[in-house]
Coordinates of C-alpha atoms in Angstrom, one line a residue:
Chain A
M1 CA -25.5 -23.6 -22.4
V2 CA -22.3 -22.0 -23.7
K3 CA -19.2 -23.1 -21.9
N4 CA -17.3 -20.4 -20.0
R5 CA -13.7 -21.0 -20.9
L6 CA -12.5 -18.6 -18.2
S7 CA -14.4 -20.0 -15.3
T8 CA -12.6 -21.2 -12.2
T9 CA -13.8 -22.6 -8.9
L10 CA -12.1 -22.0 -5.6
A11 CA -13.3 -23.6 -2.3
G12 CA -16.7 -24.1 -3.9
V13 CA -17.0 -20.5 -5.1
V14 CA -17.5 -20.1 -8.8
F15 CA -15.6 -17.2 -10.5
N16 CA -16.6 -16.2 -14.0
N17 CA -12.9 -15.6 -14.7
P18 CA -9.8 -15.8 -12.6
V19 CA -9.1 -12.0 -12.5
V20 CA -9.4 -10.3 -9.2
P21 CA -8.2 -6.8 -8.3
A22 CA -6.0 -7.3 -5.2
S23 CA -6.8 -5.7 -1.8
G24 CA -5.6 -2.2 -1.4
T25 CA -5.4 -1.5 -5.1
F26 CA -9.1 -1.1 -5.9
G27 CA -10.6 0.7 -3.0
F28 CA -14.0 -0.8 -2.1
G29 CA -14.8 -1.4 -5.7
L30 CA -17.3 1.4 -5.9
E31 CA -14.6 3.9 -6.6
M32 CA -14.2 2.2 -10.0
Q33 CA -17.9 1.7 -11.0
D34 CA -17.9 4.8 -13.2
V35 CA -14.7 3.7 -15.0
Y36 CA -16.0 0.3 -16.3
D37 CA -18.7 -2.3 -15.6
L38 CA -17.3 -4.1 -12.6
N39 CA -19.1 -7.3 -13.7
V40 CA -16.3 -8.0 -16.1
L41 CA -14.2 -9.0 -13.0
G42 CA -14.2 -12.6 -11.6
G43 CA -13.9 -11.2 -8.1
I44 CA -13.0 -8.1 -6.1
S45 CA -10.8 -8.2 -3.0
L46 CA -11.8 -5.1 -1.0
K47 CA -9.5 -2.8 0.9
G48 CA -8.1 -4.3 4.1
T49 CA -10.4 -3.7 7.1
T50 CA -9.8 -3.6 10.8
G51 CA -12.1 -3.6 13.8
E52 CA -12.1 0.2 14.2
A53 CA -11.6 3.0 11.7
R54 CA -7.9 3.8 11.0
F55 CA -6.3 6.9 9.5
G56 CA -3.2 4.9 8.6
N57 CA 0.3 6.2 8.3
P58 CA 1.6 9.7 7.8
T59 CA 2.4 10.8 4.2
P60 CA 4.3 10.5 2.0
R61 CA 3.0 6.9 1.7
I62 CA 4.2 6.2 -1.8
A63 CA 7.6 5.8 -3.4
E64 CA 8.3 4.9 -7.0
C65 CA 10.8 2.2 -7.8
P66 CA 12.1 0.7 -11.0
D67 CA 9.2 -1.4 -12.3
G68 CA 7.3 -1.1 -9.1
M69 CA 6.5 1.0 -6.1
I70 CA 6.5 1.1 -2.3
N71 CA 3.4 1.9 -0.3
S72 CA 2.9 2.5 3.3
V73 CA -0.8 3.3 3.6
G74 CA -1.0 1.6 6.9
L75 CA -4.4 0.0 6.6
Q76 CA -6.5 3.2 6.3
N77 CA -10.1 2.0 6.5
P78 CA -13.5 3.0 7.9
G79 CA -13.7 -0.1 10.1
I80 CA -15.6 -3.4 9.8
D81 CA -19.0 -2.0 10.7
V82 CA -18.9 0.4 7.7
L83 CA -17.6 -2.4 5.5
V84 CA -20.4 -4.8 6.2
G85 CA -23.1 -2.1 6.7
E86 CA -22.4 0.2 3.8
K87 CA -19.5 -0.7 1.4
V88 CA -20.4 -4.3 0.7
P89 CA -24.1 -3.9 0.3
S90 CA -23.5 -0.9 -2.0
L91 CA -21.1 -2.9 -4.1
R92 CA -23.5 -5.8 -4.4
K93 CA -26.1 -3.6 -5.9
V94 CA -23.8 -3.1 -9.0
Y95 CA -21.7 -6.2 -8.9
D96 CA -22.7 -9.9 -9.3
G97 CA -19.2 -11.5 -9.0
V98 CA -17.3 -12.8 -6.1
I99 CA -16.9 -10.3 -3.2
I100 CA -13.8 -10.9 -1.1
A101 CA -13.6 -9.1 2.3
N102 CA -10.0 -8.5 3.4
I103 CA -9.6 -8.6 7.1
S104 CA -6.7 -7.4 9.2
G105 CA -6.1 -7.1 12.9
F106 CA -3.7 -6.3 15.7
S107 CA -4.7 -9.3 17.9
I108 CA -6.4 -12.6 17.4
D109 CA -9.5 -11.2 19.1
E110 CA -9.7 -8.4 16.5
Y111 CA -9.4 -10.9 13.6
V112 CA -12.1 -13.0 15.2
A113 CA -14.5 -10.1 15.8
C114 CA -14.0 -8.8 12.3
C115 CA -14.5 -12.2 10.7
A116 CA -17.6 -12.9 12.8
K117 CA -19.1 -9.6 11.4
A118 CA -18.0 -10.5 7.9
D119 CA -19.6 -13.9 8.3
A120 CA -22.9 -12.3 9.1
C121 CA -22.8 -10.2 5.9
E122 CA -24.5 -12.3 3.3
E123 CA -23.1 -10.4 0.3
I124 CA -19.5 -11.5 1.2
D125 CA -18.5 -14.7 -0.6
I126 CA -14.9 -15.2 0.7
I127 CA -13.0 -13.8 3.7
E128 CA -9.4 -13.1 3.0
V129 CA -7.4 -12.8 6.2
N130 CA -4.4 -10.6 5.9
V131 CA -1.6 -11.8 8.1
S132 CA 1.1 -10.0 6.2
C133 CA 0.7 -6.3 6.0
P134 CA 4.2 -4.9 6.6
N135 CA 3.0 -1.4 7.5
V136 CA 1.7 -1.7 11.0
H137 CA 4.0 -1.9 14.0
N138 CA 3.4 -5.0 16.0
G139 CA 0.5 -5.7 13.7
G140 CA -0.1 -8.1 10.7
M141 CA 3.5 -8.9 10.1
A142 CA 4.0 -10.8 13.3
F143 CA 1.1 -13.2 12.5
G144 CA 2.3 -14.0 9.0
T145 CA 5.9 -14.6 9.7
S146 CA 5.6 -17.7 11.8
A147 CA 3.8 -20.9 11.1
E148 CA 2.4 -21.1 14.7
S149 CA 0.9 -17.6 14.8
A150 CA -0.5 -17.8 11.2
A151 CA -2.1 -21.1 12.2
A152 CA -3.5 -19.6 15.4
V153 CA -5.2 -16.8 13.5
T154 CA -6.6 -19.3 11.0
A155 CA -8.0 -21.7 13.6
A156 CA -9.5 -18.8 15.6
V157 CA -11.3 -17.2 12.6
K158 CA -12.5 -20.6 11.3
K159 CA -14.5 -21.1 14.5
V160 CA -16.6 -18.0 13.8
T161 CA -17.4 -18.3 10.1
T162 CA -18.8 -20.8 7.6
K163 CA -17.6 -18.8 4.7
P164 CA -14.4 -19.9 2.9
V165 CA -11.3 -18.4 4.6
F166 CA -8.3 -17.6 2.5
I167 CA -5.1 -16.6 4.4
K168 CA -3.1 -13.9 2.6
L169 CA 0.6 -14.6 3.3
S170 CA 3.7 -12.4 3.4
P171 CA 6.6 -13.2 1.1
N172 CA 9.0 -11.8 3.8
V173 CA 9.7 -15.2 5.3
T174 CA 12.3 -17.9 5.1
D175 CA 9.9 -20.8 4.4
I176 CA 6.6 -19.9 2.8
V177 CA 5.6 -23.6 2.4
S178 CA 5.7 -24.4 6.1
I179 CA 3.5 -21.4 6.9
A180 CA 1.0 -22.2 4.1
K181 CA 0.9 -25.8 5.3
A182 CA 0.3 -24.7 8.9
C183 CA -2.6 -22.6 7.7
E184 CA -4.0 -25.5 5.7
Y185 CA -3.7 -27.8 8.7
A186 CA -5.5 -25.2 10.8
G187 CA -8.5 -25.2 8.5
A188 CA -7.8 -22.6 5.8
D189 CA -9.9 -23.0 2.7
G190 CA -7.3 -21.4 0.5
I191 CA -4.2 -19.3 0.4
T192 CA -3.6 -15.9 -1.2
L193 CA 0.0 -15.1 -1.9
V194 CA 2.0 -12.9 -2.0
N195 CA 1.5 -9.6 -0.2
T196 CA 4.1 -6.9 -0.7
M197 CA 7.8 -7.2 0.1
L198 CA 9.3 -5.0 2.7
G199 CA 11.2 -2.3 0.9
M200 CA 12.8 1.1 1.3
R201 CA 13.9 4.1 -0.7
I202 CA 16.1 7.1 0.3
N203 CA 16.1 10.6 -1.2
I204 CA 19.8 11.1 -1.6
K205 CA 19.4 14.9 -1.8
T206 CA 17.6 15.2 1.5
R207 CA 19.3 12.1 3.0
R208 CA 15.9 11.0 4.3
P209 CA 13.7 8.0 3.5
V210 CA 11.1 8.8 0.8
I211 CA 8.3 7.2 2.8
A212 CA 7.3 8.9 6.0
N213 CA 7.2 5.6 7.8
K214 CA 10.7 4.8 6.4
M215 CA 9.8 1.4 5.1
G216 CA 6.8 0.0 3.2
G217 CA 5.5 -2.7 1.0
F218 CA 7.2 -3.1 -2.4
S219 CA 4.9 -4.3 -5.2
G220 CA 4.5 -4.1 -8.9
H221 CA 5.8 -5.9 -12.0
A222 CA 9.3 -6.3 -10.5
I223 CA 8.1 -8.8 -7.9
F224 CA 6.3 -11.2 -10.4
P225 CA 9.1 -13.8 -10.6
V226 CA 9.3 -14.0 -6.8
A227 CA 5.5 -14.2 -6.4
L228 CA 5.3 -16.9 -9.1
R229 CA 8.0 -19.0 -7.4
M230 CA 6.1 -18.9 -4.1
V231 CA 2.8 -19.7 -5.8
Y232 CA 4.5 -22.6 -7.4
Q233 CA 6.0 -23.9 -4.2
V234 CA 2.8 -23.5 -2.1
A235 CA 0.4 -24.8 -4.8
H236 CA 2.4 -28.0 -5.1
A237 CA 2.8 -28.5 -1.4
C238 CA -0.8 -27.8 -0.3
S239 CA -4.1 -29.2 -1.5
I240 CA -6.2 -26.1 -0.9
P241 CA -6.6 -23.5 -3.8
V242 CA -4.2 -20.7 -4.2
M243 CA -4.9 -17.1 -5.4
G244 CA -1.7 -15.9 -7.0
C245 CA -0.8 -12.3 -6.5
G246 CA 2.3 -10.2 -7.2
G247 CA 3.4 -8.2 -10.2
V248 CA 0.7 -9.4 -12.6
S249 CA 0.2 -7.0 -15.4
C250 CA -1.2 -8.8 -18.5
A251 CA -3.1 -11.9 -19.6
E252 CA 0.0 -13.9 -20.4
E253 CA 1.1 -13.5 -16.8
V254 CA -2.3 -14.6 -15.5
V255 CA -1.7 -17.8 -17.6
E256 CA 1.8 -18.1 -16.2
M257 CA 0.5 -17.7 -12.6
M258 CA -2.1 -20.4 -13.3
M259 CA 0.4 -22.8 -14.8
A260 CA 2.4 -22.3 -11.6
G261 CA -0.6 -23.4 -9.6
A262 CA -2.9 -20.4 -9.0
A263 CA -6.6 -21.1 -9.4
A264 CA -7.3 -17.4 -9.5
V265 CA -5.0 -14.4 -10.0
Q266 CA -5.0 -11.1 -8.3
V267 CA -3.8 -7.9 -10.0
G268 CA -2.4 -5.3 -7.6
A269 CA -0.2 -2.3 -8.2
E270 CA -0.8 -2.4 -12.0
N271 CA -4.3 -1.0 -11.2
L272 CA -2.6 2.2 -10.0
R273 CA -0.9 3.0 -13.2
N274 CA -3.5 1.5 -15.5
P275 CA -7.0 1.6 -14.0
M276 CA -8.3 -0.4 -17.0
V277 CA -5.8 -3.3 -16.6
C278 CA -8.2 -5.9 -15.1
K279 CA -10.8 -5.3 -17.7
E280 CA -8.1 -5.5 -20.5
I281 CA -6.7 -8.7 -19.1
V282 CA -10.2 -10.4 -19.0
E283 CA -10.8 -9.2 -22.6
N284 CA -7.4 -10.4 -23.8
L285 CA -7.5 -13.8 -22.1
P286 CA -9.5 -15.7 -24.8
E287 CA -7.1 -14.6 -27.6
V288 CA -4.0 -15.5 -25.5
M289 CA -5.6 -18.9 -24.7
D290 CA -6.3 -19.5 -28.4
R291 CA -2.7 -18.7 -29.3
L292 CA -1.4 -21.1 -26.6
G293 CA -3.8 -23.9 -27.4
I294 CA -5.7 -23.6 -24.1
D295 CA -9.3 -24.7 -24.2
E296 CA -10.3 -23.9 -20.7
L297 CA -8.3 -22.0 -18.1
K298 CA -9.0 -24.6 -15.4
D299 CA -7.1 -27.2 -17.4
I300 CA -3.8 -25.4 -16.9
I301 CA -3.9 -24.8 -13.1
G302 CA -0.6 -26.2 -11.7
I303 CA 0.2 -27.9 -15.0
V304 CA 3.9 -27.2 -14.5
E305 CA 5.3 -30.0 -12.3
Chain B
M1 CA -11.8 9.7 -15.3
E2 CA -10.9 8.7 -18.8
N3 CA -7.7 7.4 -20.4
K4 CA -6.7 9.3 -23.6
L5 CA -3.7 9.3 -26.0
F6 CA -2.7 12.9 -26.7
D7 CA -0.5 14.4 -29.4
I8 CA 2.2 16.7 -28.2
E9 CA 1.9 19.9 -30.1
S10 CA 4.5 22.0 -28.3
N11 CA 6.7 21.6 -25.3
A12 CA 9.0 24.6 -24.4
L13 CA 10.9 26.1 -21.6
V14 CA 9.0 29.2 -20.4
A15 CA 10.8 30.0 -17.1
K16 CA 13.5 28.6 -14.9
D17 CA 13.0 24.8 -14.9
T18 CA 9.4 25.4 -16.0
Y19 CA 7.8 24.1 -19.2
R20 CA 4.6 24.6 -21.1
M21 CA 3.2 21.7 -23.0
T22 CA 0.3 21.9 -25.3
L23 CA -1.5 18.6 -26.2
R24 CA -4.3 17.7 -28.5
C25 CA -6.7 14.8 -28.5
E26 CA -10.0 14.4 -30.4
G27 CA -12.8 13.6 -28.0
F28 CA -11.1 15.1 -25.0
R29 CA -13.6 17.2 -23.1
K30 CA -12.6 20.4 -21.4
M31 CA -11.8 20.0 -17.7
S32 CA -12.6 22.3 -14.8
P33 CA -10.2 24.6 -13.1
G34 CA -8.3 22.9 -10.3
Q35 CA -8.6 19.4 -11.7
F36 CA -5.5 17.5 -12.7
V37 CA -4.3 14.9 -15.1
D38 CA -2.0 11.9 -14.6
V39 CA 0.7 11.4 -17.2
A40 CA 2.3 8.0 -18.0
L41 CA 5.9 8.1 -19.0
D42 CA 7.9 5.2 -20.6
G43 CA 10.0 3.4 -18.0
R44 CA 8.3 5.0 -15.0
F45 CA 6.0 2.8 -12.9
L46 CA 3.8 5.6 -11.6
R47 CA 2.0 8.3 -13.5
R48 CA 2.9 12.0 -12.9
P49 CA 0.0 14.1 -11.5
I50 CA 0.0 17.6 -13.1
S51 CA -2.6 20.3 -12.7
V52 CA -4.4 21.6 -15.7
C53 CA -3.3 25.1 -16.7
D54 CA -5.8 25.5 -19.5
S55 CA -8.2 23.4 -21.5
E56 CA -10.7 23.5 -24.2
D57 CA -12.5 20.7 -25.9
G58 CA -9.7 18.8 -27.7
T59 CA -6.8 20.8 -26.1
L60 CA -4.9 20.5 -22.9
V61 CA -2.2 22.9 -21.6
L62 CA 0.1 21.9 -18.8
V63 CA 2.6 24.2 -17.2
Y64 CA 5.0 22.1 -15.1
K65 CA 8.2 22.3 -13.3
V66 CA 11.1 19.8 -13.6
V67 CA 11.4 18.5 -10.0
G68 CA 12.7 15.0 -10.7
E69 CA 13.5 12.3 -13.3
G70 CA 10.0 11.9 -14.5
T71 CA 9.3 15.6 -15.1
R72 CA 12.8 15.9 -16.7
Q73 CA 11.8 13.1 -19.1
M74 CA 8.6 14.9 -19.9
S75 CA 10.5 18.1 -20.6
E76 CA 12.6 16.3 -23.2
M77 CA 9.7 15.1 -25.2
A78 CA 9.5 16.5 -28.7
P79 CA 6.4 17.8 -30.5
G80 CA 4.9 15.1 -32.6
G81 CA 5.2 12.6 -29.7
K82 CA 2.3 10.9 -27.9
L83 CA 1.4 10.9 -24.2
D84 CA -0.9 8.5 -22.4
I85 CA -2.9 10.6 -19.9
L86 CA -5.7 10.0 -17.4
V87 CA -7.9 13.0 -17.7
D88 CA -10.8 14.5 -15.7
L89 CA -9.2 13.7 -12.3
G90 CA -10.0 15.3 -8.9
H91 CA -12.4 17.8 -7.6
G92 CA -11.5 21.4 -8.6
F93 CA -12.3 25.0 -7.6
T94 CA -15.9 26.1 -7.1
T95 CA -16.2 29.2 -9.2
G96 CA -19.7 29.8 -7.9
S97 CA -18.4 30.4 -4.4
C98 CA -17.2 33.8 -5.6
T99 CA -20.0 36.4 -5.9
S100 CA -18.3 39.3 -7.7
A101 CA -14.6 39.7 -6.9
A102 CA -12.0 36.9 -6.5
L103 CA -8.5 36.9 -5.1
L104 CA -6.2 34.3 -6.6
L105 CA -2.9 33.5 -4.8
G106 CA -0.4 31.3 -6.5
G107 CA 3.1 30.2 -5.5
G108 CA 5.7 28.8 -8.0
V109 CA 4.3 26.4 -10.5
G110 CA 1.1 26.4 -8.3
V111 CA 0.1 29.5 -10.4
A112 CA -0.7 27.1 -13.3
P113 CA -4.2 25.9 -12.3
L114 CA -5.2 29.5 -11.4
Y115 CA -5.0 30.4 -15.0
L116 CA -8.0 28.4 -16.1
L117 CA -9.7 29.5 -12.9
A118 CA -9.1 33.2 -13.7
K119 CA -10.3 32.6 -17.3
E120 CA -13.6 31.1 -16.1
L121 CA -14.2 33.7 -13.3
I122 CA -13.7 36.5 -15.8
A123 CA -16.0 34.8 -18.3
Q124 CA -18.6 34.8 -15.5
G125 CA -18.2 38.6 -15.3
K126 CA -16.3 38.6 -12.0
K127 CA -13.4 40.8 -11.1
V128 CA -10.2 38.9 -10.6
T129 CA -7.0 39.9 -8.8
V130 CA -4.1 37.6 -9.1
V131 CA -1.0 37.5 -6.9
L132 CA 1.8 35.4 -8.2
G133 CA 4.7 34.5 -5.9
F134 CA 8.1 33.2 -6.9
N135 CA 11.6 32.8 -5.5
M136 CA 13.1 35.0 -8.2
A137 CA 12.3 36.9 -11.4
S138 CA 13.6 34.1 -13.6
E139 CA 10.9 31.8 -12.3
I140 CA 8.0 34.1 -13.3
V141 CA 5.5 32.3 -15.5
L142 CA 2.1 33.1 -17.0
L143 CA 2.3 36.8 -16.0
D144 CA 1.4 38.1 -19.5
E145 CA -1.3 35.5 -19.9
F146 CA -3.0 36.5 -16.7
K147 CA -2.8 40.2 -17.8
A148 CA -4.2 39.3 -21.2
L149 CA -7.3 37.8 -19.5
G150 CA -8.0 41.2 -18.0
A151 CA -7.0 40.3 -14.4
D152 CA -5.3 42.7 -12.0
V153 CA -1.9 41.0 -11.6
Y154 CA 0.7 41.5 -8.8
V155 CA 4.0 39.7 -8.4
A156 CA 6.0 38.9 -5.3
T157 CA 9.5 37.5 -5.3
M158 CA 11.5 36.3 -2.3
D159 CA 14.7 38.0 -3.5
G160 CA 13.0 41.2 -4.6
S161 CA 14.1 40.8 -8.2
A162 CA 10.6 41.5 -9.4
G163 CA 7.5 43.0 -7.9
T164 CA 7.1 43.2 -4.1
K165 CA 9.9 41.6 -2.1
G166 CA 8.5 38.9 0.0
F167 CA 5.4 36.6 0.1
V168 CA 2.1 36.8 -1.7
T169 CA 0.6 37.7 1.7
D170 CA 2.8 40.8 1.8
V171 CA 1.3 41.9 -1.5
V172 CA -2.2 41.5 -0.1
K173 CA -1.2 43.6 3.0
E174 CA 0.4 46.3 0.8
Y175 CA -2.4 46.7 -1.8
Q176 CA -5.4 45.4 0.0
P177 CA -7.3 44.2 -3.1
E178 CA -11.1 43.8 -2.7
F179 CA -12.5 40.3 -2.9
D180 CA -15.3 38.2 -1.5
F181 CA -13.6 34.8 -2.0
Y182 CA -10.0 33.6 -2.4
Y183 CA -8.5 30.7 -4.2
T184 CA -4.9 29.5 -3.6
C185 CA -2.4 26.9 -4.9
G186 CA 1.2 26.7 -4.0
P187 CA 3.8 25.2 -1.6
K188 CA 2.4 24.2 1.8
P189 CA 4.2 27.0 3.8
M190 CA 2.6 29.6 1.5
E191 CA -0.8 28.0 1.8
K192 CA -0.5 27.9 5.6
A193 CA 0.4 31.6 5.6
V194 CA -2.6 32.4 3.3
Y195 CA -4.9 30.3 5.5
A196 CA -3.7 32.1 8.6
S197 CA -3.5 35.7 7.4
I198 CA -6.1 36.2 4.6
P199 CA -9.5 36.9 6.0
G200 CA -12.8 35.5 4.6
D201 CA -13.7 32.3 2.8
G202 CA -11.6 30.5 0.4
E203 CA -10.5 27.3 -1.3
L204 CA -7.0 25.7 -1.2
S205 CA -5.5 23.2 -3.6
L206 CA -3.4 20.7 -1.7
E207 CA -0.5 18.5 -2.9
E208 CA 0.8 15.1 -1.9
R209 CA 2.9 12.3 -3.5
M210 CA 0.2 10.1 -5.2
G211 CA 0.0 6.5 -6.1
C212 CA -3.0 6.1 -8.4
G213 CA -4.5 9.6 -8.9
T214 CA -7.9 8.0 -9.1
G215 CA -8.9 7.4 -5.5
I216 CA -8.3 3.6 -5.2
C217 CA -4.9 3.4 -3.4
Y218 CA -5.4 5.8 -0.4
G219 CA -1.8 6.9 -0.8
C220 CA -2.4 10.6 -0.6
T221 CA -4.8 10.9 2.3
C222 CA -4.9 14.0 4.5
Q223 CA -6.7 14.6 7.7
T224 CA -9.5 17.2 7.4
E225 CA -12.2 18.6 9.7
L226 CA -14.6 16.1 8.0
G227 CA -12.3 13.1 8.5
P228 CA -9.7 11.5 6.2
K229 CA -9.9 12.6 2.6
R230 CA -8.0 11.5 -0.5
I231 CA -6.3 14.5 -2.1
C232 CA -6.5 12.9 -5.6
K233 CA -10.2 12.1 -5.4
D234 CA -11.9 14.2 -2.7
G235 CA -9.5 17.1 -3.5
P236 CA -7.1 18.4 -4.5
V237 CA -9.2 21.5 -3.8
F238 CA -10.7 21.8 -0.3
K239 CA -12.7 24.5 1.4
K240 CA -10.8 26.5 3.9
E241 CA -13.1 25.3 6.7
E242 CA -12.3 21.6 5.9
I243 CA -8.5 22.1 6.2
K244 CA -6.7 20.7 9.1
W245 CA -2.9 21.4 8.9

């Protein structure tokens, strides 16, 4: 059997490669099936889903920034029943890799109800619990910004599922390590970080915010160093696997994220300007590894002390 | 959706703040009227969505207005340069919805996608009346091109410096052109006026600040009678009966 140099395993789930489009930047996967064969992807993190369907925030929801962008989509989604009943089964018909359901909620009860439904959906491999979306008033942000509430969500959802649970953390905190450790202690099987950073732009001609909701989540290449730093801190403080996310745009940055401690790497905003980027990264990785003297990617996870 | 690298053949000012760019790329397949492309610009994180004014196999024509830094950068690009463009985006106009006579109503640079539409409708043997609305005469664009296609063309300007003084809807009231289906693209207030005052069935091309242009980010969603729709993927063209202002 030929060795897969790109393979990585997180919480017992084998990924053919570490490249995963991040939640919110790849729809429900199906949107991209005509663009390239999705099976090139190690995993796909689906659009954030709540208990009921949501329209999301008013438009404009998008603002461009130097080397990045702000979004304030506000968790537009068709609801958990459509996710598990239609979206995931349809995706599984064309995709053999790791399917990650991204769950959000406005109360612990909502997280629990959604995770129970995701647990019952056999095509879902990993549940990623978003405690960090900055777009919803009194919503996700509150859970992800304190160790106690992040741990409370973690403990509650772990009771209703046997699937691996990854908690997706917000970078808008003073001490990311204490929150990650609280989630680990509460039973999380892994951590995804980071989500977007709260940001804002103003149209100086109209003297009004560009985004209808005033503020939104800043992402894109500009946040890579901050995300990398947080991945490094958390991966070295916790013993559960980390999916690194934030500003990744090329194979070299996937390697860098893995050296910082990520066992898999999510690619987010870059998908919006280059819809081919994940495929290109997977295809470029072997050459980059050869150049850097890396035999297998799993050998470099957290290699930087 | 496909990603193509185009050669800029020409890029010239054709009206106030309005440019016409002709691009060539081998293997590029003609797009449908009402569809758009997404243009990557050096140093800009997001692409610029721009409607297709005209296209043939291998050729793409964009008529665009400078509205910000990105489009200004585009306007300064010289022939001979290259542009990375996502093509074949969005759901365009349905030419088959018109039986024999079409009314096309455009406002500002929103007249651009109506050109390819008029061309196709005329090729199908349909009668086409075009009403072009601008703020002032110096903004008028594509007038001669529409006439050359054989369309009946009317102009409205807000300041009365050309054609009928007022809105495109004033022209329709004044001349009462015959049509069995209308198509419109322009600023939201104009489209709302068209929606409210022009009788019969039609299609409207909507606009919103976009993230991806390909339907994956849900940044440009609008509410419709059939639920939330992405303007970039489910639109930009919607049937009149789907629209919810």
